[in-house]
Amino acid sequence: IQYFLTKPVSLSRLREVLFCAVQETVKDIVDNVNVEDVGVAGEDLCIIDDEEFKKLELLGGSDDQFMRDIVTNFEGDVNRDIRTLEVALANHDLFGYRDSAHALKGAAMYLGLQELAALSVQAQNIREEDFPDSGIGQLRRLQRSIDTALEALRNRLNGPRKTG
């Protein structure tokens, strides 16, 4: 047994374990993407990795509120990350920008959001000589990817559940 939780389960500990459990699979996908091409040819990546999302759904069992809470927490996290990226960009704070992109990558990987994770890697790896100019375009692509991911997550949660 690689991962386990004890009762009572705290949401923060659950998130930590889930992140560790899905991180390696999504990391392999993200590492194999040419991040220079993401945003131009991002359609090659799926928005939600179905296999990773199903793993999260299995943890919640038949409790729909579990997944709604996960997505609500994700939305709050990415909204904070985007705001800190904006502030870092406005302040010409390269390290703050990279740090916020790294946090966004973690949030995306947690839910198997491949395109968003790859774009976050691209932002995290921005070269100093390209900052802040290319950061503006990256921020726009990240926001579009977040909007797309949230829409897909909501559709997934509101759609019919697959059984057996």
Tab-separated table of N, CA and C in Angstrom:
chain	number	residue	atom	x	y	z
A	1	ILE	N	0.861	-1.170	0.000
A	1	ILE	CA	0.000	0.000	0.000
A	1	ILE	C	0.905	1.230	0.000
A	2	GLN	N	0.755	2.022	-1.026
A	2	GLN	CA	1.601	3.188	-1.166
A	2	GLN	C	0.996	4.408	-0.470
A	3	TYR	N	-0.324	4.557	-0.525
A	3	TYR	CA	-0.991	5.711	0.070
A	3	TYR	C	-2.113	5.229	0.975
A	4	PHE	N	-2.287	5.894	2.111
A	4	PHE	CA	-3.404	5.556	2.983
A	4	PHE	C	-3.786	6.777	3.799
A	5	LEU	N	-5.014	6.753	4.297
A	5	LEU	CA	-5.536	7.811	5.147
A	5	LEU	C	-6.133	7.185	6.389
A	6	THR	N	-6.063	7.907	7.485
A	6	THR	CA	-6.711	7.442	8.700
A	6	THR	C	-7.875	8.366	9.006
A	7	LYS	N	-8.857	7.824	9.707
A	7	LYS	CA	-10.026	8.622	10.074
A	7	LYS	C	-9.736	9.363	11.357
A	8	PRO	N	-10.247	10.526	11.553
A	8	PRO	CA	-11.026	11.311	10.599
A	8	PRO	C	-10.100	11.897	9.530
A	9	VAL	N	-10.601	11.970	8.317
A	9	VAL	CA	-9.815	12.440	7.186
A	9	VAL	C	-9.998	13.943	7.042
A	10	SER	N	-8.891	14.655	7.079
A	10	SER	CA	-8.966	16.102	6.850
A	10	SER	C	-8.864	16.361	5.354
A	11	LEU	N	-9.526	17.403	4.890
A	11	LEU	CA	-9.509	17.728	3.469
A	11	LEU	C	-8.086	18.043	3.004
A	12	SER	N	-7.305	18.720	3.837
A	12	SER	CA	-5.938	19.053	3.428
A	12	SER	C	-5.081	17.796	3.280
A	13	ARG	N	-5.246	16.833	4.180
A	13	ARG	CA	-4.482	15.582	4.074
A	13	ARG	C	-4.952	14.778	2.865
A	14	LEU	N	-6.251	14.765	2.605
A	14	LEU	CA	-6.791	14.076	1.442
A	14	LEU	C	-6.212	14.664	0.166
A	15	ARG	N	-6.190	15.982	0.089
A	15	ARG	CA	-5.621	16.651	-1.084
A	15	ARG	C	-4.155	16.281	-1.263
A	16	GLU	N	-3.420	16.244	-0.177
A	16	GLU	CA	-1.994	15.901	-0.241
A	16	GLU	C	-1.794	14.480	-0.780
A	17	VAL	N	-2.559	13.544	-0.268
A	17	VAL	CA	-2.442	12.158	-0.710
A	17	VAL	C	-2.883	12.015	-2.165
A	18	LEU	N	-3.992	12.670	-2.514
A	18	LEU	CA	-4.463	12.611	-3.905
A	18	LEU	C	-3.434	13.206	-4.853
A	19	PHE	N	-2.847	14.313	-4.455
A	19	PHE	CA	-1.845	14.942	-5.298
A	19	PHE	C	-0.684	13.989	-5.532
A	20	CYS	N	-0.206	13.357	-4.490
A	20	CYS	CA	0.903	12.411	-4.635
A	20	CYS	C	0.510	11.232	-5.516
A	21	ALA	N	-0.718	10.758	-5.361
A	21	ALA	CA	-1.168	9.582	-6.098
A	21	ALA	C	-1.283	9.853	-7.602
A	22	VAL	N	-1.721	11.030	-7.971
A	22	VAL	CA	-1.914	11.312	-9.405
A	22	VAL	C	-0.739	12.046	-10.023
A	23	GLN	N	0.141	12.581	-9.207
A	23	GLN	CA	1.225	13.421	-9.703
A	23	GLN	C	2.125	12.697	-10.707
A	24	GLU	N	2.505	11.467	-10.434
A	24	GLU	CA	3.452	10.780	-11.308
A	24	GLU	C	2.884	10.539	-12.694
A	25	THR	N	1.629	10.127	-12.791
A	25	THR	CA	1.023	9.867	-14.097
A	25	THR	C	0.933	11.143	-14.917
A	26	VAL	N	0.423	12.198	-14.307
A	26	VAL	CA	0.276	13.456	-15.036
A	26	VAL	C	1.648	14.044	-15.339
A	27	LYS	N	2.600	13.894	-14.417
A	27	LYS	CA	3.950	14.410	-14.647
A	27	LYS	C	4.555	13.767	-15.890
A	28	ASP	N	4.366	12.472	-16.060
A	28	ASP	CA	4.881	11.802	-17.253
A	28	ASP	C	4.279	12.394	-18.517
A	29	ILE	N	2.991	12.669	-18.490
A	29	ILE	CA	2.323	13.256	-19.656
A	29	ILE	C	2.868	14.647	-19.925
A	30	VAL	N	2.952	15.458	-18.875
A	30	VAL	CA	3.415	16.832	-19.027
A	30	VAL	C	4.873	16.865	-19.465
A	31	ASP	N	5.705	15.986	-18.919
A	31	ASP	CA	7.118	15.965	-19.275
A	31	ASP	C	7.344	15.595	-20.731
A	32	ASN	N	6.423	14.864	-21.317
A	32	ASN	CA	6.571	14.444	-22.701
A	32	ASN	C	5.972	15.425	-23.695
A	33	VAL	N	5.477	16.555	-23.213
A	33	VAL	CA	4.892	17.572	-24.076
A	33	VAL	C	5.957	18.614	-24.372
A	34	ASN	N	6.047	19.033	-25.625
A	34	ASN	CA	6.933	20.123	-25.990
A	34	ASN	C	6.241	21.420	-25.588
A	35	VAL	N	6.647	21.962	-24.430
A	35	VAL	CA	5.936	23.114	-23.890
A	35	VAL	C	6.062	24.352	-24.760
A	36	GLU	N	7.011	24.392	-25.647
A	36	GLU	CA	7.114	25.527	-26.562
A	36	GLU	C	5.919	25.570	-27.504
A	37	ASP	N	5.323	24.406	-27.784
A	37	ASP	CA	4.215	24.329	-28.717
A	37	ASP	C	2.856	24.469	-28.046
A	38	VAL	N	2.803	24.398	-26.724
A	38	VAL	CA	1.528	24.477	-26.027
A	38	VAL	C	0.964	25.878	-26.202
A	39	GLY	N	-0.310	25.951	-26.463
A	39	GLY	CA	-0.949	27.227	-26.719
A	39	GLY	C	-1.059	27.473	-28.209
A	40	VAL	N	-0.190	26.860	-28.975
A	40	VAL	CA	-0.282	26.903	-30.430
A	40	VAL	C	-0.927	25.616	-30.900
A	41	ALA	N	-0.458	24.506	-30.340
A	41	ALA	CA	-1.002	23.210	-30.721
A	41	ALA	C	-1.516	22.487	-29.490
A	42	GLY	N	-2.108	23.228	-28.554
A	42	GLY	CA	-2.589	22.654	-27.309
A	42	GLY	C	-3.724	21.680	-27.483
A	43	GLU	N	-4.303	21.647	-28.682
A	43	GLU	CA	-5.406	20.719	-28.905
A	43	GLU	C	-4.942	19.267	-28.861
A	44	ASP	N	-3.636	19.030	-28.883
A	44	ASP	CA	-3.121	17.672	-28.783
A	44	ASP	C	-3.275	17.119	-27.365
A	45	LEU	N	-3.476	17.994	-26.397
A	45	LEU	CA	-3.644	17.574	-25.009
A	45	LEU	C	-5.120	17.582	-24.660
A	46	CYS	N	-5.529	16.594	-23.875
A	46	CYS	CA	-6.924	16.615	-23.436
A	46	CYS	C	-7.052	17.601	-22.280
A	47	ILE	N	-8.242	18.110	-22.106
A	47	ILE	CA	-8.477	19.068	-21.027
A	47	ILE	C	-8.422	18.334	-19.687
A	48	ILE	N	-9.168	17.238	-19.593
A	48	ILE	CA	-9.186	16.434	-18.374
A	48	ILE	C	-8.719	15.023	-18.723
A	49	ASP	N	-7.723	14.550	-18.013
A	49	ASP	CA	-7.293	13.168	-18.171
A	49	ASP	C	-8.360	12.293	-17.512
A	50	ASP	N	-9.108	11.581	-18.334
A	50	ASP	CA	-10.244	10.808	-17.865
A	50	ASP	C	-9.849	9.796	-16.792
A	51	GLU	N	-8.733	9.148	-16.972
A	51	GLU	CA	-8.291	8.122	-16.020
A	51	GLU	C	-8.001	8.727	-14.649
A	52	GLU	N	-7.314	9.858	-14.639
A	52	GLU	CA	-6.991	10.513	-13.363
A	52	GLU	C	-8.251	11.029	-12.681
A	53	PHE	N	-9.169	11.575	-13.459
A	53	PHE	CA	-10.404	12.096	-12.880
A	53	PHE	C	-11.234	10.957	-12.287
A	54	LYS	N	-11.263	9.825	-12.961
A	54	LYS	CA	-12.008	8.668	-12.437
A	54	LYS	C	-11.435	8.189	-11.115
A	55	LYS	N	-10.122	8.276	-10.953
A	55	LYS	CA	-9.498	7.894	-9.679
A	55	LYS	C	-10.016	8.771	-8.547
A	56	LEU	N	-10.140	10.058	-8.828
A	56	LEU	CA	-10.681	10.962	-7.808
A	56	LEU	C	-12.140	10.632	-7.498
A	57	GLU	N	-12.907	10.355	-8.558
A	57	GLU	CA	-14.316	10.013	-8.355
A	57	GLU	C	-14.462	8.746	-7.519
A	58	LEU	N	-13.592	7.786	-7.731
A	58	LEU	CA	-13.653	6.542	-6.959
A	58	LEU	C	-13.420	6.801	-5.475
A	59	LEU	N	-12.551	7.729	-5.163
A	59	LEU	CA	-12.297	8.045	-3.757
A	59	LEU	C	-13.536	8.598	-3.070
A	60	GLY	N	-14.344	9.317	-3.827
A	60	GLY	CA	-15.563	9.891	-3.259
A	60	GLY	C	-16.721	8.923	-3.208
A	61	GLY	N	-16.558	7.761	-3.858
A	61	GLY	CA	-17.642	6.794	-3.889
A	61	GLY	C	-18.861	7.382	-4.571
A	62	SER	N	-19.981	7.260	-3.952
A	62	SER	CA	-21.219	7.782	-4.539
A	62	SER	C	-21.554	9.181	-4.013
A	63	ASP	N	-20.602	9.789	-3.306
A	63	ASP	CA	-20.818	11.113	-2.726
A	63	ASP	C	-20.470	12.191	-3.750
A	64	ASP	N	-21.493	12.719	-4.434
A	64	ASP	CA	-21.283	13.758	-5.440
A	64	ASP	C	-20.702	15.028	-4.826
A	65	GLN	N	-21.014	15.279	-3.567
A	65	GLN	CA	-20.519	16.494	-2.921
A	65	GLN	C	-18.995	16.472	-2.797
A	66	PHE	N	-18.416	15.310	-2.664
A	66	PHE	CA	-16.956	15.177	-2.581
A	66	PHE	C	-16.294	15.822	-3.795
A	67	MET	N	-16.739	15.452	-4.996
A	67	MET	CA	-16.144	16.000	-6.211
A	67	MET	C	-16.472	17.482	-6.367
A	68	ARG	N	-17.655	17.873	-5.965
A	68	ARG	CA	-17.996	19.302	-6.037
A	68	ARG	C	-17.067	20.118	-5.126
A	69	ASP	N	-16.769	19.586	-3.948
A	69	ASP	CA	-15.845	20.261	-3.037
A	69	ASP	C	-14.437	20.341	-3.629
A	70	ILE	N	-14.001	19.262	-4.250
A	70	ILE	CA	-12.678	19.241	-4.886
A	70	ILE	C	-12.602	20.329	-5.961
A	71	VAL	N	-13.623	20.411	-6.802
A	71	VAL	CA	-13.625	21.393	-7.893
A	71	VAL	C	-13.744	22.815	-7.334
A	72	THR	N	-14.554	23.001	-6.298
A	72	THR	CA	-14.677	24.321	-5.672
A	72	THR	C	-13.338	24.768	-5.095
A	73	ASN	N	-12.643	23.852	-4.434
A	73	ASN	CA	-11.320	24.173	-3.891
A	73	ASN	C	-10.339	24.507	-5.012
A	74	PHE	N	-10.404	23.741	-6.095
A	74	PHE	CA	-9.544	24.003	-7.247
A	74	PHE	C	-9.801	25.404	-7.794
A	75	GLU	N	-11.066	25.757	-7.928
A	75	GLU	CA	-11.415	27.069	-8.465
A	75	GLU	C	-10.844	28.190	-7.596
A	76	GLY	N	-10.968	28.039	-6.296
A	76	GLY	CA	-10.397	29.039	-5.393
A	76	GLY	C	-8.884	29.119	-5.514
A	77	ASP	N	-8.236	27.956	-5.599
A	77	ASP	CA	-6.782	27.919	-5.726
A	77	ASP	C	-6.309	28.593	-7.007
A	78	VAL	N	-6.935	28.252	-8.142
A	78	VAL	CA	-6.459	28.820	-9.408
A	78	VAL	C	-6.772	30.312	-9.500
A	79	ASN	N	-7.863	30.746	-8.896
A	79	ASN	CA	-8.153	32.186	-8.882
A	79	ASN	C	-7.072	32.937	-8.111
A	80	ARG	N	-6.644	32.381	-6.992
A	80	ARG	CA	-5.541	32.991	-6.225
A	80	ARG	C	-4.252	32.969	-7.035
A	81	ASP	N	-3.977	31.837	-7.680
A	81	ASP	CA	-2.739	31.713	-8.462
A	81	ASP	C	-2.709	32.710	-9.616
A	82	ILE	N	-3.830	32.883	-10.299
A	82	ILE	CA	-3.886	33.837	-11.413
A	82	ILE	C	-3.664	35.257	-10.896
A	83	ARG	N	-4.282	35.594	-9.760
A	83	ARG	CA	-4.101	36.940	-9.206
A	83	ARG	C	-2.638	37.175	-8.829
A	84	THR	N	-1.990	36.188	-8.244
A	84	THR	CA	-0.582	36.371	-7.881
A	84	THR	C	0.306	36.430	-9.119
A	85	LEU	N	-0.058	35.715	-10.177
A	85	LEU	CA	0.669	35.849	-11.448
A	85	LEU	C	0.532	37.272	-11.996
A	86	GLU	N	-0.680	37.820	-11.933
A	86	GLU	CA	-0.917	39.187	-12.411
A	86	GLU	C	-0.096	40.190	-11.620
A	87	VAL	N	-0.071	40.031	-10.298
A	87	VAL	CA	0.690	40.945	-9.450
A	87	VAL	C	2.185	40.821	-9.754
A	88	ALA	N	2.663	39.599	-9.888
A	88	ALA	CA	4.081	39.387	-10.195
A	88	ALA	C	4.441	40.009	-11.542
A	89	LEU	N	3.573	39.872	-12.497
A	89	LEU	CA	3.807	40.444	-13.821
A	89	LEU	C	3.841	41.976	-13.734
A	90	ALA	N	2.885	42.554	-13.026
A	90	ALA	CA	2.825	44.008	-12.882
A	90	ALA	C	4.049	44.552	-12.147
A	91	ASN	N	4.567	43.769	-11.216
A	91	ASN	CA	5.729	44.201	-10.420
A	91	ASN	C	7.062	43.749	-11.018
A	92	HIS	N	7.001	43.136	-12.187
A	92	HIS	CA	8.218	42.613	-12.837
A	92	HIS	C	8.969	41.669	-11.903
A	93	ASP	N	8.211	40.842	-11.195
A	93	ASP	CA	8.750	39.900	-10.209
A	93	ASP	C	8.840	38.512	-10.844
A	94	LEU	N	9.981	38.234	-11.464
A	94	LEU	CA	10.165	36.969	-12.166
A	94	LEU	C	10.032	35.768	-11.226
A	95	PHE	N	10.640	35.835	-10.064
A	95	PHE	CA	10.591	34.706	-9.137
A	95	PHE	C	9.175	34.472	-8.608
A	96	GLY	N	8.447	35.543	-8.333
A	96	GLY	CA	7.056	35.413	-7.911
A	96	GLY	C	6.194	34.817	-9.013
A	97	TYR	N	6.476	35.224	-10.235
A	97	TYR	CA	5.743	34.694	-11.396
A	97	TYR	C	5.985	33.199	-11.530
A	98	ARG	N	7.241	32.803	-11.460
A	98	ARG	CA	7.576	31.373	-11.578
A	98	ARG	C	6.969	30.568	-10.439
A	99	ASP	N	7.009	31.122	-9.243
A	99	ASP	CA	6.464	30.432	-8.074
A	99	ASP	C	4.952	30.244	-8.213
A	100	SER	N	4.263	31.268	-8.674
A	100	SER	CA	2.811	31.174	-8.860
A	100	SER	C	2.464	30.186	-9.976
A	101	ALA	N	3.262	30.173	-11.027
A	101	ALA	CA	3.043	29.213	-12.116
A	101	ALA	C	3.251	27.781	-11.607
A	102	HIS	N	4.230	27.619	-10.735
A	102	HIS	CA	4.477	26.299	-10.139
A	102	HIS	C	3.270	25.853	-9.305
A	103	ALA	N	2.708	26.754	-8.530
A	103	ALA	CA	1.521	26.432	-7.728
A	103	ALA	C	0.343	26.072	-8.625
A	104	LEU	N	0.184	26.803	-9.707
A	104	LEU	CA	-0.897	26.525	-10.648
A	104	LEU	C	-0.717	25.158	-11.296
A	105	LYS	N	0.511	24.821	-11.600
A	105	LYS	CA	0.811	23.502	-12.176
A	105	LYS	C	0.358	22.393	-11.219
A	106	GLY	N	0.654	22.565	-9.938
A	106	GLY	CA	0.261	21.562	-8.955
A	106	GLY	C	-1.243	21.390	-8.877
A	107	ALA	N	-1.960	22.498	-8.897
A	107	ALA	CA	-3.425	22.440	-8.849
A	107	ALA	C	-3.970	21.724	-10.077
A	108	ALA	N	-3.378	22.003	-11.236
A	108	ALA	CA	-3.836	21.373	-12.478
A	108	ALA	C	-3.527	19.880	-12.485
A	109	MET	N	-2.344	19.516	-12.038
A	109	MET	CA	-1.954	18.105	-12.040
A	109	MET	C	-2.835	17.286	-11.106
A	110	TYR	N	-3.244	17.893	-10.026
A	110	TYR	CA	-4.077	17.237	-9.027
A	110	TYR	C	-5.376	16.705	-9.633
A	111	LEU	N	-5.933	17.441	-10.601
A	111	LEU	CA	-7.178	17.030	-11.249
A	111	LEU	C	-6.956	16.411	-12.627
A	112	GLY	N	-5.708	16.250	-13.018
A	112	GLY	CA	-5.428	15.658	-14.327
A	112	GLY	C	-5.720	16.609	-15.479
A	113	LEU	N	-5.551	17.892	-15.264
A	113	LEU	CA	-5.821	18.902	-16.296
A	113	LEU	C	-4.544	19.106	-17.115
A	114	GLN	N	-4.410	18.313	-18.158
A	114	GLN	CA	-3.155	18.235	-18.900
A	114	GLN	C	-2.759	19.536	-19.578
A	115	GLU	N	-3.664	20.144	-20.295
A	115	GLU	CA	-3.322	21.370	-21.004
A	115	GLU	C	-2.903	22.468	-20.027
A	116	LEU	N	-3.670	22.638	-18.967
A	116	LEU	CA	-3.354	23.659	-17.977
A	116	LEU	C	-2.010	23.371	-17.303
A	117	ALA	N	-1.752	22.116	-17.006
A	117	ALA	CA	-0.474	21.756	-16.391
A	117	ALA	C	0.688	22.080	-17.328
A	118	ALA	N	0.545	21.761	-18.599
A	118	ALA	CA	1.613	22.026	-19.567
A	118	ALA	C	1.834	23.534	-19.747
A	119	LEU	N	0.763	24.306	-19.811
A	119	LEU	CA	0.906	25.754	-19.919
A	119	LEU	C	1.560	26.339	-18.670
A	120	SER	N	1.258	25.760	-17.523
A	120	SER	CA	1.859	26.212	-16.269
A	120	SER	C	3.358	25.927	-16.253
A	121	VAL	N	3.740	24.780	-16.790
A	121	VAL	CA	5.168	24.454	-16.898
A	121	VAL	C	5.855	25.490	-17.783
A	122	GLN	N	5.216	25.823	-18.884
A	122	GLN	CA	5.771	26.821	-19.794
A	122	GLN	C	5.963	28.157	-19.064
A	123	ALA	N	4.970	28.578	-18.303
A	123	ALA	CA	5.075	29.831	-17.561
A	123	ALA	C	6.143	29.738	-16.473
A	124	GLN	N	6.210	28.608	-15.810
A	124	GLN	CA	7.193	28.404	-14.752
A	124	GLN	C	8.617	28.477	-15.300
A	125	ASN	N	8.796	28.059	-16.526
A	125	ASN	CA	10.125	28.011	-17.133
A	125	ASN	C	10.446	29.231	-17.995
A	126	ILE	N	9.686	30.303	-17.832
A	126	ILE	CA	9.926	31.501	-18.621
A	126	ILE	C	11.373	31.979	-18.427
A	127	ARG	N	11.988	32.358	-19.529
A	127	ARG	CA	13.366	32.844	-19.459
A	127	ARG	C	13.378	34.297	-18.993
A	128	GLU	N	14.406	34.630	-18.273
A	128	GLU	CA	14.512	35.979	-17.718
A	128	GLU	C	14.455	37.046	-18.804
A	129	GLU	N	15.106	36.781	-19.941
A	129	GLU	CA	15.123	37.778	-21.017
A	129	GLU	C	13.764	37.938	-21.692
A	130	ASP	N	12.853	36.965	-21.491
A	130	ASP	CA	11.514	37.041	-22.075
A	130	ASP	C	10.483	37.641	-21.123
A	131	PHE	N	10.920	37.900	-19.892
A	131	PHE	CA	10.000	38.399	-18.874
A	131	PHE	C	10.132	39.909	-18.767
A	132	PRO	N	9.080	40.676	-18.674
A	132	PRO	CA	7.691	40.270	-18.536
A	132	PRO	C	6.926	40.183	-19.859
A	133	ASP	N	7.565	40.538	-20.978
A	133	ASP	CA	6.832	40.651	-22.237
A	133	ASP	C	6.056	39.386	-22.606
A	134	SER	N	6.712	38.227	-22.634
A	134	SER	CA	5.987	37.018	-23.029
A	134	SER	C	5.085	36.511	-21.903
A	135	GLY	N	5.285	37.018	-20.704
A	135	GLY	CA	4.421	36.639	-19.589
A	135	GLY	C	2.982	37.082	-19.786
A	136	ILE	N	2.796	38.173	-20.504
A	136	ILE	CA	1.442	38.679	-20.758
A	136	ILE	C	0.654	37.674	-21.590
A	137	GLY	N	1.267	37.184	-22.673
A	137	GLY	CA	0.607	36.180	-23.512
A	137	GLY	C	0.395	34.876	-22.770
A	138	GLN	N	1.379	34.495	-21.967
A	138	GLN	CA	1.239	33.272	-21.173
A	138	GLN	C	0.070	33.392	-20.207
A	139	LEU	N	-0.042	34.534	-19.584
A	139	LEU	CA	-1.132	34.745	-18.626
A	139	LEU	C	-2.485	34.629	-19.316
A	140	ARG	N	-2.602	35.191	-20.509
A	140	ARG	CA	-3.858	35.075	-21.266
A	140	ARG	C	-4.165	33.616	-21.607
A	141	ARG	N	-3.155	32.866	-22.052
A	141	ARG	CA	-3.371	31.448	-22.385
A	141	ARG	C	-3.748	30.645	-21.141
A	142	LEU	N	-3.108	30.960	-20.014
A	142	LEU	CA	-3.448	30.278	-18.766
A	142	LEU	C	-4.896	30.552	-18.373
A	143	GLN	N	-5.314	31.797	-18.470
A	143	GLN	CA	-6.691	32.145	-18.099
A	143	GLN	C	-7.693	31.433	-18.997
A	144	ARG	N	-7.420	31.392	-20.297
A	144	ARG	CA	-8.322	30.671	-21.218
A	144	ARG	C	-8.363	29.188	-20.870
A	145	SER	N	-7.211	28.625	-20.553
A	145	SER	CA	-7.160	27.208	-20.204
A	145	SER	C	-7.910	26.932	-18.898
A	146	ILE	N	-7.784	27.830	-17.941
A	146	ILE	CA	-8.523	27.692	-16.678
A	146	ILE	C	-10.025	27.753	-16.940
A	147	ASP	N	-10.450	28.726	-17.735
A	147	ASP	CA	-11.877	28.853	-18.052
A	147	ASP	C	-12.398	27.589	-18.732
A	148	THR	N	-11.628	27.073	-19.675
A	148	THR	CA	-12.010	25.845	-20.379
A	148	THR	C	-12.061	24.665	-19.422
A	149	ALA	N	-11.056	24.569	-18.549
A	149	ALA	CA	-11.003	23.466	-17.589
A	149	ALA	C	-12.180	23.524	-16.614
A	150	LEU	N	-12.483	24.718	-16.113
A	150	LEU	CA	-13.615	24.848	-15.183
A	150	LEU	C	-14.929	24.487	-15.855
A	151	GLU	N	-15.099	24.908	-17.087
A	151	GLU	CA	-16.316	24.547	-17.821
A	151	GLU	C	-16.408	23.034	-17.999
A	152	ALA	N	-15.295	22.410	-18.366
A	152	ALA	CA	-15.287	20.964	-18.555
A	152	ALA	C	-15.546	20.235	-17.231
A	153	LEU	N	-14.970	20.736	-16.152
A	153	LEU	CA	-15.199	20.119	-14.841
A	153	LEU	C	-16.661	20.235	-14.428
A	154	ARG	N	-17.239	21.406	-14.627
A	154	ARG	CA	-18.653	21.597	-14.272
A	154	ARG	C	-19.554	20.700	-15.120
A	155	ASN	N	-19.269	20.620	-16.409
A	155	ASN	CA	-20.048	19.731	-17.281
A	155	ASN	C	-19.924	18.292	-16.831
A	156	ARG	N	-18.727	17.919	-16.444
A	156	ARG	CA	-18.500	16.545	-15.987
A	156	ARG	C	-19.279	16.259	-14.701
A	157	LEU	N	-19.280	17.224	-13.789
A	157	LEU	CA	-19.991	17.036	-12.522
A	157	LEU	C	-21.505	17.046	-12.707
A	158	ASN	N	-21.979	17.843	-13.640
A	158	ASN	CA	-23.422	17.965	-13.851
A	158	ASN	C	-23.988	16.948	-14.812
A	159	GLY	N	-23.099	16.238	-15.505
A	159	GLY	CA	-23.542	15.226	-16.456
A	159	GLY	C	-23.956	13.938	-15.757
A	160	PRO	N	-24.535	13.019	-16.518
A	160	PRO	CA	-24.921	11.751	-15.914
A	160	PRO	C	-23.690	10.954	-15.486
A	161	ARG	N	-23.789	10.299	-14.361
A	161	ARG	CA	-22.682	9.477	-13.869
A	161	ARG	C	-22.725	8.129	-14.538
A	162	LYS	N	-21.546	7.676	-14.896
A	162	LYS	CA	-21.432	6.345	-15.488
A	162	LYS	C	-21.463	5.314	-14.358
A	163	THR	N	-22.172	4.244	-14.599
A	163	THR	CA	-22.249	3.198	-13.587
A	163	THR	C	-21.638	1.923	-14.129
A	164	GLY	N	-21.148	1.122	-13.175
A	164	GLY	CA	-20.606	-0.190	-13.432
A	164	GLY	C	-19.899	-0.351	-14.652
